[in-house]
């Protein structure tokens, strides 16, 4: 890319051909991004599109595999967070990165506190901290410990910290996710002030309303590639949604005709704190019900509550129209519920044990007499699971950690099927799994439904939800915001409902 | 047998064989029946505690209180005998004290929830203090012949403590490999959250594991009291570290989830053969400490290197 024409100054930020891969995943396949001085540049894309990875590279937290970055026309290495900060880049993290045991002022000046004669200049620190906080209209005492603050207040402290760096490029990753409307408006006013002084802002958000309110240009990413860059003024909401979501998984899914029976699971008025509000739904045997929604909309919380992992304030669970009380995982298993968790390695498998041990774990008591495991029966159970689910392993004695992601996920499925679960919650069942194994898992899900299992599919991969589900329920801020039949559900409609249009 | 000492334990067994062969060549006093019997008897004391310690470490925990529990149980037995309680009842009371103290550890760890290091560190001090209070800080001595026979009699030509240790190891081996409880221990140590999600009552089983550790400290106390014909409130100091060393030399991971009780037995034997050999060679007791420390570190380093190779070749 040749230097910009002399009439136009070099952009504040120019990223070219940025590539980054993690073991088994290509996160960024050559992404370009230009941000002008004084511009709010919105980065848009589904979960997993590569936004966060790109921003981690820009803020020095991750090293790129290839590609160039220029700041104000000069090449920048950005080898560490410190180097990025010294270059004038600051990031406001989505996951809060504050030290809870320290005060607000100490957090704002963490690592670069003002000193006098080698000692901390406490009064100056507090004074400057309150200046930045008041610019945000935040009513927070700089001497308070961060642990005592609400999530929204912590978010404001995080923003104040970034402001105090006087950065020329400011990255904001969903900065309003925890803020009230008034606080958000205040933040937007601060953003306008910053851009007027020439600060370039990279803004990540799923909320289309605020994107249209403050954004200048938009870049859409999908699967680690640029899809489009355009002026916000000329952008159309429907186009943006289509650009974000467009992907074909239909070809991976083979439909099996199936009959829906009676309601197997019915949930009434499930409510818990701020995470779940009056969630009611039912799933019939043979039916696949998909839950769509943005990250943090409450999908996983529903599954955890019903499986007895988190208590809930209100609500009743009916299995086969009989109310059941579930206080622990073993209650849920006894009620015929299985839960394929989001995080396979942390919650799904004992990686250091064999395929056989993993499959047998929830049913060991059934496989034992007087506490002694009947090993022939255990072996037979595991071997038939491996056959049925086509788990590719040299033997059932192989350690789970030596199998591929797809085959590991099949072990988790096998485990729950062995318990005789008639209701299966699948939370992000194909995350981090290659395309071939994905197709197999889709096939398996369809087969299970055809065999009469009631399936609740929770996934942030919208095309996957649309391709598999008979009905789609859309979660927004802990509520069911919409319900679509298979015929009605389109990516545009579901996404529009999820973001609250 | 090949399956029992497959893979991981093979290196440890080889280490023991090399050590014995070296001593056999180096000194004529090592390979005598009397000396070998002595070595076996020495290893029985810590060897028994190391069984419970293996269980605890397999679940990803640690038990620092066992040394103090040896003293407490010994004093409980001693003072019961002083009051004229029959030997069998006194032993039962002592073992019960060990189980109760271990179960308390388990409760603190699962219900507190305290980290195992902290809970058992506290219990280490509490139990030592209780032993001193109960005995008024003085040893209790001169017990009936029935108790002393536990240490002095022979079974099938082997000292009774050695036979008891071997029986307990066989039992522990069967528990770990054949029972539901054994599978649960490995699963909890490998991934506690996934195990809980599979409907396993993790809290209960972890508490049971610490109770077993308390029981194995109790059995050790019985052997020690019988052997010394005296119950001492300062007995067992440092036993927890010897037991941990035996477990670690035996190849059990401190992270939990992998290891075996056979490895621990060999680890305990290596420790006592090493001590005995260094004594026979006239090495000063100061230098002995250094040598034992080096062996522990070397054993773990070798084990880690082997494990890395295994992982790489399986990828």
mmCIF file of C-alpha atoms in Angstrom, chain B residues 23 128 131 134 278:
data_model
loop_
_atom_site.group_PDB
_atom_site.id
_atom_site.type_symbol
_atom_site.label_atom_id
_atom_site.label_comp_id
_atom_site.label_asym_id
_atom_site.label_seq_id
_atom_site.Cartn_x
_atom_site.Cartn_y
_atom_site.Cartn_z
ATOM 1 C CA UNK B 23 24.591 -51.066 48.383
ATOM 2 C CA UNK B 128 0.089 -31.623 68.595
ATOM 3 C CA UNK B 131 -1.423 -34.625 72.483
ATOM 4 C CA UNK B 134 -3.576 -35.079 77.217
ATOM 5 C CA UNK B 278 23.942 -44.229 54.205
#
